[in-house]
């Protein structure tokens, strides 16, 4: 079971990255398509911890449900406080996103970077930049589990 779930997680990343091939690339990542004659693979992240250094939980038992979501956050937008009951990770393809934990710990994710989100820990995100953030997130979930649980009782500053 562990081997199958590892394969599923890897397949999710590969399929997610292939979805992003039509996205705008930064100048440093621009590749002349006429010069490419083989597949190029670049590992963006490999970790068993979320961005704040906390170990990820064990896999669920049972059949996984893989979910890929594209988020677009306008400049200046703040997301409300929330937590994720499932493991998730993503790649920021445009802009800069600041993730803030309830303890005040912050992580700034830059264009082209991968991020592993917190699991069962309350946090929120902010686009403090001047252009929209485009973020592709991939969730390892199960049927009927929410991807995020909102906490409207906690006010944003």
Short mmCIF file of N, CA and C in Angstrom, two decimals:
data_model
loop_
_atom_site.label_atom_id
_atom_site.label_comp_id
_atom_site.label_asym_id
_atom_site.label_seq_id
_atom_site.Cartn_x
_atom_site.Cartn_y
_atom_site.Cartn_z
N UNK A 1 0.82 -1.19 0.00
CA UNK A 1 0.00 0.00 0.00
C UNK A 1 0.86 1.25 0.00
N UNK A 2 1.89 1.28 0.85
CA UNK A 2 2.80 2.43 0.93
C UNK A 2 3.46 2.68 -0.42
N UNK A 3 3.87 1.61 -1.11
CA UNK A 3 4.52 1.74 -2.42
C UNK A 3 3.55 2.34 -3.43
N UNK A 4 2.27 1.86 -3.41
CA UNK A 4 1.28 2.38 -4.33
C UNK A 4 1.01 3.86 -4.08
N UNK A 5 0.90 4.26 -2.83
CA UNK A 5 0.64 5.66 -2.52
C UNK A 5 1.81 6.54 -2.90
N UNK A 6 3.03 6.04 -2.74
CA UNK A 6 4.21 6.80 -3.18
C UNK A 6 4.16 7.01 -4.68
N UNK A 7 3.77 5.98 -5.42
CA UNK A 7 3.66 6.10 -6.87
C UNK A 7 2.58 7.10 -7.24
N UNK A 8 1.45 7.04 -6.54
CA UNK A 8 0.34 7.96 -6.81
C UNK A 8 0.77 9.40 -6.58
N UNK A 9 1.50 9.65 -5.49
CA UNK A 9 1.97 11.00 -5.20
C UNK A 9 2.93 11.48 -6.28
N UNK A 10 3.84 10.61 -6.71
CA UNK A 10 4.78 10.97 -7.78
C UNK A 10 4.04 11.24 -9.09
N UNK A 11 3.07 10.41 -9.40
CA UNK A 11 2.29 10.61 -10.63
C UNK A 11 1.52 11.91 -10.58
N UNK A 12 1.05 12.30 -9.42
CA UNK A 12 0.34 13.57 -9.27
C UNK A 12 1.26 14.73 -9.60
N UNK A 13 2.48 14.69 -9.10
CA UNK A 13 3.43 15.76 -9.38
C UNK A 13 3.73 15.85 -10.86
N UNK A 14 3.99 14.70 -11.50
CA UNK A 14 4.30 14.69 -12.93
C UNK A 14 3.12 15.23 -13.74
N UNK A 15 1.90 14.78 -13.43
CA UNK A 15 0.74 15.27 -14.17
C UNK A 15 0.51 16.74 -13.91
N UNK A 16 0.75 17.18 -12.68
CA UNK A 16 0.59 18.59 -12.36
C UNK A 16 1.58 19.46 -13.10
N UNK A 17 2.82 19.01 -13.17
CA UNK A 17 3.82 19.79 -13.87
C UNK A 17 3.54 19.84 -15.36
N UNK A 18 3.00 18.74 -15.92
CA UNK A 18 2.68 18.78 -17.35
C UNK A 18 1.54 19.76 -17.62
N UNK A 19 0.62 19.96 -16.64
CA UNK A 19 -0.45 20.95 -16.80
C UNK A 19 0.11 22.35 -16.92
N UNK A 20 1.26 22.58 -16.32
CA UNK A 20 1.80 23.93 -16.26
C UNK A 20 2.66 24.28 -17.47
N UNK A 21 2.83 23.37 -18.43
CA UNK A 21 3.70 23.67 -19.55
C UNK A 21 3.24 24.86 -20.38
N UNK A 22 1.96 25.18 -20.32
CA UNK A 22 1.46 26.32 -21.07
C UNK A 22 1.59 27.62 -20.30
N UNK A 23 2.07 27.56 -19.06
CA UNK A 23 2.20 28.76 -18.23
C UNK A 23 3.42 29.57 -18.64
N UNK A 24 3.36 30.85 -18.35
CA UNK A 24 4.48 31.75 -18.59
C UNK A 24 5.67 31.33 -17.73
N UNK A 25 6.85 31.27 -18.34
CA UNK A 25 8.06 30.92 -17.60
C UNK A 25 8.87 32.18 -17.38
N UNK A 26 9.62 32.21 -16.27
CA UNK A 26 10.50 33.35 -16.03
C UNK A 26 11.64 33.31 -17.03
N UNK A 27 12.34 34.43 -17.22
CA UNK A 27 13.43 34.48 -18.18
C UNK A 27 14.49 33.45 -17.91
N UNK A 28 14.76 33.16 -16.62
CA UNK A 28 15.78 32.17 -16.27
C UNK A 28 15.37 30.76 -16.66
N UNK A 29 14.07 30.52 -16.81
CA UNK A 29 13.60 29.18 -17.14
C UNK A 29 13.21 29.04 -18.61
N UNK A 30 13.30 30.10 -19.39
CA UNK A 30 12.92 30.04 -20.78
C UNK A 30 13.87 29.12 -21.52
N UNK A 31 13.28 28.19 -22.28
CA UNK A 31 14.07 27.21 -23.02
C UNK A 31 13.74 27.37 -24.49
N UNK A 32 14.77 27.45 -25.32
CA UNK A 32 14.57 27.53 -26.76
C UNK A 32 14.10 26.15 -27.23
N UNK A 33 12.83 26.06 -27.66
CA UNK A 33 12.25 24.78 -28.04
C UNK A 33 12.97 24.14 -29.21
N UNK A 34 13.66 24.93 -30.04
CA UNK A 34 14.41 24.38 -31.17
C UNK A 34 15.69 23.67 -30.73
N UNK A 35 16.19 23.99 -29.53
CA UNK A 35 17.42 23.39 -29.04
C UNK A 35 17.20 22.17 -28.15
N UNK A 36 15.96 21.92 -27.75
CA UNK A 36 15.67 20.79 -26.87
C UNK A 36 15.45 19.54 -27.72
N UNK A 37 16.24 18.51 -27.44
CA UNK A 37 16.08 17.27 -28.20
C UNK A 37 15.88 16.07 -27.28
N UNK A 38 15.68 16.33 -26.00
CA UNK A 38 15.38 15.27 -25.05
C UNK A 38 14.57 15.83 -23.89
N UNK A 39 13.98 14.95 -23.14
CA UNK A 39 13.19 15.37 -21.98
C UNK A 39 14.12 15.91 -20.91
N UNK A 40 13.76 17.04 -20.33
CA UNK A 40 14.53 17.64 -19.24
C UNK A 40 13.69 17.54 -17.98
N UNK A 41 14.26 16.99 -16.93
CA UNK A 41 13.54 16.81 -15.67
C UNK A 41 14.29 17.56 -14.57
N UNK A 42 13.57 18.43 -13.86
CA UNK A 42 14.16 19.19 -12.77
C UNK A 42 13.33 18.97 -11.52
N UNK A 43 13.92 18.34 -10.51
CA UNK A 43 13.20 18.12 -9.25
C UNK A 43 13.10 19.45 -8.52
N UNK A 44 11.88 19.85 -8.20
CA UNK A 44 11.65 21.14 -7.54
C UNK A 44 11.73 21.03 -6.03
N UNK A 45 11.29 19.91 -5.49
CA UNK A 45 11.33 19.74 -4.04
C UNK A 45 11.18 18.25 -3.72
N UNK A 46 11.84 17.83 -2.64
CA UNK A 46 11.68 16.49 -2.10
C UNK A 46 11.80 16.63 -0.59
N UNK A 47 10.71 16.38 0.11
CA UNK A 47 10.71 16.59 1.55
C UNK A 47 9.61 15.78 2.21
N UNK A 48 9.74 15.57 3.47
CA UNK A 48 8.68 14.95 4.27
C UNK A 48 8.21 15.94 5.34
N UNK A 49 8.48 17.23 5.10
CA UNK A 49 8.09 18.28 6.03
C UNK A 49 7.34 19.39 5.30
N UNK A 50 6.44 20.06 6.02
CA UNK A 50 5.79 21.24 5.46
C UNK A 50 6.77 22.41 5.53
N UNK A 51 6.39 23.55 4.95
CA UNK A 51 7.30 24.69 4.85
C UNK A 51 7.79 25.19 6.20
N UNK A 52 7.04 24.91 7.27
CA UNK A 52 7.44 25.38 8.60
C UNK A 52 8.30 24.36 9.35
N UNK A 53 8.71 23.26 8.68
CA UNK A 53 9.59 22.28 9.28
C UNK A 53 8.91 21.17 10.05
N UNK A 54 7.58 21.13 10.04
CA UNK A 54 6.84 20.09 10.76
C UNK A 54 6.72 18.85 9.86
N UNK A 55 6.93 17.66 10.46
CA UNK A 55 6.81 16.40 9.72
C UNK A 55 5.40 16.22 9.19
N UNK A 56 5.27 15.74 7.95
CA UNK A 56 3.97 15.45 7.37
C UNK A 56 3.38 14.21 8.03
N UNK A 57 2.04 14.11 8.06
CA UNK A 57 1.41 12.92 8.66
C UNK A 57 1.58 11.70 7.75
N UNK A 58 1.31 10.53 8.31
CA UNK A 58 1.32 9.30 7.51
C UNK A 58 0.20 9.37 6.48
N UNK A 59 0.33 8.56 5.42
CA UNK A 59 -0.71 8.45 4.41
C UNK A 59 -2.00 7.94 5.04
N UNK A 60 -3.12 8.32 4.40
CA UNK A 60 -4.41 7.75 4.79
C UNK A 60 -4.43 6.27 4.42
N UNK A 61 -5.29 5.52 5.08
CA UNK A 61 -5.60 4.16 4.68
C UNK A 61 -6.72 4.27 3.66
N UNK A 62 -6.72 3.40 2.67
CA UNK A 62 -7.82 3.38 1.70
C UNK A 62 -7.48 4.08 0.40
N UNK A 63 -8.49 4.22 -0.44
CA UNK A 63 -8.31 4.76 -1.79
C UNK A 63 -8.07 6.27 -1.76
N UNK A 64 -6.99 6.71 -2.40
CA UNK A 64 -6.73 8.15 -2.45
C UNK A 64 -7.59 8.85 -3.50
N UNK A 65 -7.78 10.12 -3.31
CA UNK A 65 -8.41 10.98 -4.31
C UNK A 65 -7.44 12.13 -4.56
N UNK A 66 -6.95 12.23 -5.77
CA UNK A 66 -6.00 13.27 -6.13
C UNK A 66 -6.76 14.46 -6.70
N UNK A 67 -6.40 15.65 -6.24
CA UNK A 67 -7.08 16.86 -6.69
C UNK A 67 -6.02 17.88 -7.08
N UNK A 68 -6.17 18.47 -8.25
CA UNK A 68 -5.29 19.56 -8.70
C UNK A 68 -6.14 20.81 -8.85
N UNK A 69 -5.66 21.93 -8.29
CA UNK A 69 -6.42 23.18 -8.31
C UNK A 69 -5.49 24.31 -8.75
N UNK A 70 -5.99 25.14 -9.66
CA UNK A 70 -5.28 26.37 -10.04
C UNK A 70 -5.93 27.52 -9.29
N UNK A 71 -5.10 28.27 -8.54
CA UNK A 71 -5.57 29.44 -7.81
C UNK A 71 -4.99 30.70 -8.45
N UNK A 72 -5.80 31.73 -8.54
CA UNK A 72 -5.34 33.04 -9.00
C UNK A 72 -5.75 34.05 -7.92
N UNK A 73 -4.74 34.71 -7.31
CA UNK A 73 -4.98 35.68 -6.24
C UNK A 73 -4.61 37.07 -6.74
N UNK A 74 -5.58 38.00 -6.79
CA UNK A 74 -5.27 39.36 -7.21
C UNK A 74 -4.25 40.03 -6.27
N UNK A 75 -3.55 41.01 -6.79
CA UNK A 75 -2.61 41.79 -5.97
C UNK A 75 -3.36 42.37 -4.78
N UNK A 76 -2.74 42.28 -3.60
CA UNK A 76 -3.34 42.82 -2.39
C UNK A 76 -4.34 41.90 -1.71
N UNK A 77 -4.67 40.78 -2.31
CA UNK A 77 -5.67 39.86 -1.75
C UNK A 77 -5.12 39.11 -0.53
N UNK A 78 -5.96 38.99 0.50
CA UNK A 78 -5.65 38.18 1.68
C UNK A 78 -6.66 37.05 1.76
N UNK A 79 -6.18 35.85 1.97
CA UNK A 79 -7.06 34.71 2.20
C UNK A 79 -7.37 34.64 3.68
N UNK A 80 -8.54 34.16 4.01
CA UNK A 80 -8.89 34.01 5.42
C UNK A 80 -8.11 32.88 6.07
N UNK A 81 -8.15 32.87 7.39
CA UNK A 81 -7.49 31.80 8.15
C UNK A 81 -8.17 30.47 7.82
N UNK A 82 -7.36 29.43 7.65
CA UNK A 82 -7.87 28.11 7.30
C UNK A 82 -6.83 27.05 7.67
N UNK A 83 -7.23 25.79 7.62
CA UNK A 83 -6.27 24.69 7.73
C UNK A 83 -6.63 23.63 6.71
N UNK A 84 -5.64 22.80 6.37
CA UNK A 84 -5.83 21.72 5.41
C UNK A 84 -5.80 20.38 6.15
N UNK A 85 -6.86 19.58 6.07
CA UNK A 85 -6.84 18.27 6.70
C UNK A 85 -6.13 17.22 5.86
N UNK A 86 -5.67 17.60 4.68
CA UNK A 86 -4.99 16.65 3.78
C UNK A 86 -3.64 17.24 3.34
N UNK A 87 -2.73 16.34 2.96
CA UNK A 87 -1.43 16.79 2.46
C UNK A 87 -1.60 17.47 1.11
N UNK A 88 -0.80 18.52 0.89
CA UNK A 88 -0.84 19.22 -0.38
C UNK A 88 0.47 19.96 -0.62
N UNK A 89 0.74 20.17 -1.86
CA UNK A 89 1.94 20.90 -2.27
C UNK A 89 1.64 21.58 -3.58
N UNK A 90 2.46 22.54 -3.96
CA UNK A 90 2.18 23.24 -5.19
C UNK A 90 3.39 23.95 -5.74
N UNK A 91 3.17 24.57 -6.89
CA UNK A 91 4.20 25.34 -7.57
C UNK A 91 3.61 26.70 -7.91
N UNK A 92 4.32 27.74 -7.51
CA UNK A 92 3.91 29.11 -7.81
C UNK A 92 4.48 29.47 -9.18
N UNK A 93 3.62 29.78 -10.12
CA UNK A 93 4.09 30.06 -11.48
C UNK A 93 4.12 31.54 -11.82
N UNK A 94 3.50 32.37 -10.96
CA UNK A 94 3.55 33.82 -11.18
C UNK A 94 3.38 34.52 -9.85
N UNK A 95 4.13 35.59 -9.66
CA UNK A 95 3.98 36.43 -8.49
C UNK A 95 4.74 35.95 -7.28
N UNK A 96 4.28 36.40 -6.11
CA UNK A 96 4.92 36.09 -4.84
C UNK A 96 3.82 35.96 -3.79
N UNK A 97 3.82 34.85 -3.06
CA UNK A 97 2.79 34.58 -2.06
C UNK A 97 3.44 34.47 -0.69
N UNK A 98 2.88 35.15 0.29
CA UNK A 98 3.35 35.06 1.67
C UNK A 98 2.35 34.22 2.45
N UNK A 99 2.84 33.16 3.09
CA UNK A 99 2.01 32.29 3.92
C UNK A 99 2.36 32.59 5.37
N UNK A 100 1.34 32.82 6.19
CA UNK A 100 1.55 33.21 7.58
C UNK A 100 0.88 32.20 8.50
N UNK A 101 1.67 31.60 9.40
CA UNK A 101 1.12 30.70 10.40
C UNK A 101 0.49 31.49 11.53
N UNK A 102 -0.38 30.86 12.28
CA UNK A 102 -1.04 31.53 13.39
C UNK A 102 -0.03 31.97 14.45
N UNK A 103 1.15 31.31 14.47
CA UNK A 103 2.21 31.68 15.41
C UNK A 103 3.05 32.85 14.91
N UNK A 104 2.72 33.40 13.72
CA UNK A 104 3.45 34.52 13.16
C UNK A 104 4.58 34.13 12.23
N UNK A 105 4.90 32.84 12.16
CA UNK A 105 5.94 32.36 11.25
C UNK A 105 5.49 32.59 9.81
N UNK A 106 6.39 33.11 8.96
CA UNK A 106 6.05 33.42 7.57
C UNK A 106 6.96 32.69 6.60
N UNK A 107 6.39 32.40 5.43
CA UNK A 107 7.14 31.81 4.32
C UNK A 107 6.75 32.57 3.06
N UNK A 108 7.74 33.14 2.37
CA UNK A 108 7.48 33.81 1.10
C UNK A 108 7.84 32.84 -0.01
N UNK A 109 6.86 32.56 -0.86
CA UNK A 109 7.06 31.66 -2.00
C UNK A 109 7.18 32.52 -3.24
N UNK A 110 8.28 32.34 -3.97
CA UNK A 110 8.57 33.13 -5.16
C UNK A 110 8.22 32.36 -6.43
N UNK A 111 8.06 33.09 -7.50
CA UNK A 111 7.76 32.51 -8.80
C UNK A 111 8.73 31.37 -9.12
N UNK A 112 8.17 30.22 -9.52
CA UNK A 112 8.99 29.06 -9.88
C UNK A 112 9.31 28.14 -8.72
N UNK A 113 8.96 28.53 -7.50
CA UNK A 113 9.27 27.71 -6.33
C UNK A 113 8.12 26.76 -5.99
N UNK A 114 8.49 25.63 -5.39
CA UNK A 114 7.51 24.67 -4.88
C UNK A 114 7.34 24.92 -3.39
N UNK A 115 6.15 24.58 -2.88
CA UNK A 115 5.88 24.73 -1.45
C UNK A 115 5.03 23.55 -0.98
N UNK A 116 5.35 23.04 0.21
CA UNK A 116 4.54 22.01 0.85
C UNK A 116 3.79 22.70 1.98
N UNK A 117 2.46 22.66 1.91
CA UNK A 117 1.62 23.35 2.88
C UNK A 117 1.57 22.63 4.22
N UNK A 118 1.18 23.39 5.24
CA UNK A 118 0.95 22.86 6.58
C UNK A 118 -0.28 21.96 6.55
N UNK A 119 -0.29 20.92 7.39
CA UNK A 119 -1.44 20.03 7.52
C UNK A 119 -1.98 20.18 8.94
N UNK A 120 -3.28 20.45 9.04
CA UNK A 120 -3.97 20.61 10.34
C UNK A 120 -3.40 21.73 11.20
N UNK A 121 -2.81 22.73 10.57
CA UNK A 121 -2.28 23.90 11.27
C UNK A 121 -2.90 25.14 10.63
N UNK A 122 -3.48 26.01 11.44
CA UNK A 122 -4.17 27.20 10.93
C UNK A 122 -3.15 28.21 10.39
N UNK A 123 -3.46 28.75 9.21
CA UNK A 123 -2.59 29.73 8.54
C UNK A 123 -3.43 30.51 7.53
N UNK A 124 -2.83 31.51 6.92
CA UNK A 124 -3.48 32.21 5.81
C UNK A 124 -2.41 32.70 4.83
N UNK A 125 -2.86 33.14 3.67
CA UNK A 125 -1.94 33.63 2.64
C UNK A 125 -2.27 35.04 2.23
N UNK A 126 -1.24 35.73 1.74
CA UNK A 126 -1.42 37.11 1.28
C UNK A 126 -0.61 37.32 0.00
N UNK A 127 -1.19 38.04 -0.94
CA UNK A 127 -0.46 38.50 -2.11
C UNK A 127 -0.07 39.95 -1.83
N UNK A 128 1.15 40.14 -1.36
CA UNK A 128 1.64 41.49 -1.03
C UNK A 128 2.27 42.18 -2.24
N UNK A 129 2.27 41.48 -3.37
CA UNK A 129 2.91 42.00 -4.58
C UNK A 129 1.99 42.89 -5.39
N UNK A 130 2.47 43.22 -6.61
CA UNK A 130 1.74 44.12 -7.49
C UNK A 130 1.09 43.40 -8.67
N UNK A 131 1.31 42.10 -8.79
CA UNK A 131 0.67 41.35 -9.88
C UNK A 131 -0.02 40.12 -9.31
N UNK A 132 -0.98 39.56 -10.04
CA UNK A 132 -1.69 38.40 -9.55
C UNK A 132 -0.74 37.22 -9.30
N UNK A 133 -1.07 36.44 -8.28
CA UNK A 133 -0.37 35.19 -8.00
C UNK A 133 -1.12 34.09 -8.74
N UNK A 134 -0.37 33.22 -9.42
CA UNK A 134 -0.94 32.02 -10.03
C UNK A 134 -0.24 30.84 -9.38
N UNK A 135 -1.03 29.99 -8.75
CA UNK A 135 -0.51 28.89 -7.96
C UNK A 135 -1.24 27.61 -8.31
N UNK A 136 -0.50 26.55 -8.64
CA UNK A 136 -1.07 25.23 -8.86
C UNK A 136 -0.82 24.39 -7.62
N UNK A 137 -1.91 23.88 -7.02
CA UNK A 137 -1.80 23.05 -5.81
C UNK A 137 -2.31 21.65 -6.10
N UNK A 138 -1.66 20.66 -5.46
CA UNK A 138 -1.99 19.26 -5.64
C UNK A 138 -2.25 18.64 -4.27
N UNK A 139 -3.42 18.03 -4.13
CA UNK A 139 -3.88 17.51 -2.86
C UNK A 139 -3.96 15.99 -2.91
N UNK A 140 -3.48 15.33 -1.87
CA UNK A 140 -3.65 13.89 -1.70
C UNK A 140 -4.75 13.72 -0.65
N UNK A 141 -5.95 13.47 -1.13
CA UNK A 141 -7.13 13.48 -0.27
C UNK A 141 -7.83 12.13 -0.33
N UNK A 142 -9.05 12.12 0.16
CA UNK A 142 -9.96 10.98 0.04
C UNK A 142 -11.35 11.54 -0.21
N UNK A 143 -12.21 10.70 -0.78
CA UNK A 143 -13.57 11.10 -1.11
C UNK A 143 -14.25 11.77 0.09
N UNK A 144 -14.89 12.89 -0.17
CA UNK A 144 -15.69 13.64 0.80
C UNK A 144 -14.88 14.40 1.85
N UNK A 145 -13.55 14.39 1.78
CA UNK A 145 -12.76 15.21 2.70
C UNK A 145 -12.61 16.61 2.10
N UNK A 146 -12.75 17.66 2.90
CA UNK A 146 -12.53 19.01 2.37
C UNK A 146 -11.03 19.25 2.14
N UNK A 147 -10.71 20.08 1.17
CA UNK A 147 -9.31 20.44 0.93
C UNK A 147 -8.85 21.46 1.95
N UNK A 148 -9.78 22.30 2.41
CA UNK A 148 -9.46 23.32 3.42
C UNK A 148 -10.69 23.54 4.29
N UNK A 149 -10.44 23.90 5.54
CA UNK A 149 -11.49 24.24 6.49
C UNK A 149 -11.26 25.68 6.91
N UNK A 150 -12.24 26.53 6.65
CA UNK A 150 -12.12 27.96 6.94
C UNK A 150 -12.34 28.24 8.44
N UNK A 151 -11.70 29.31 8.92
CA UNK A 151 -11.84 29.75 10.30
C UNK A 151 -12.21 31.23 10.33
N UNK A 152 -13.46 31.55 9.97
CA UNK A 152 -13.89 32.96 9.92
C UNK A 152 -13.93 33.61 11.30
N UNK A 153 -13.90 32.82 12.35
CA UNK A 153 -13.92 33.38 13.71
C UNK A 153 -12.59 34.07 14.06
N UNK A 154 -11.55 33.82 13.27
CA UNK A 154 -10.25 34.45 13.51
C UNK A 154 -10.12 35.63 12.55
N UNK A 155 -10.09 36.85 13.08
CA UNK A 155 -10.02 38.03 12.20
C UNK A 155 -8.64 38.21 11.58
N UNK A 156 -8.63 38.70 10.34
CA UNK A 156 -7.37 39.12 9.70
C UNK A 156 -7.04 40.51 10.21
N UNK A 157 -5.77 40.82 10.37
CA UNK A 157 -5.40 42.16 10.86
C UNK A 157 -5.63 43.21 9.83
#
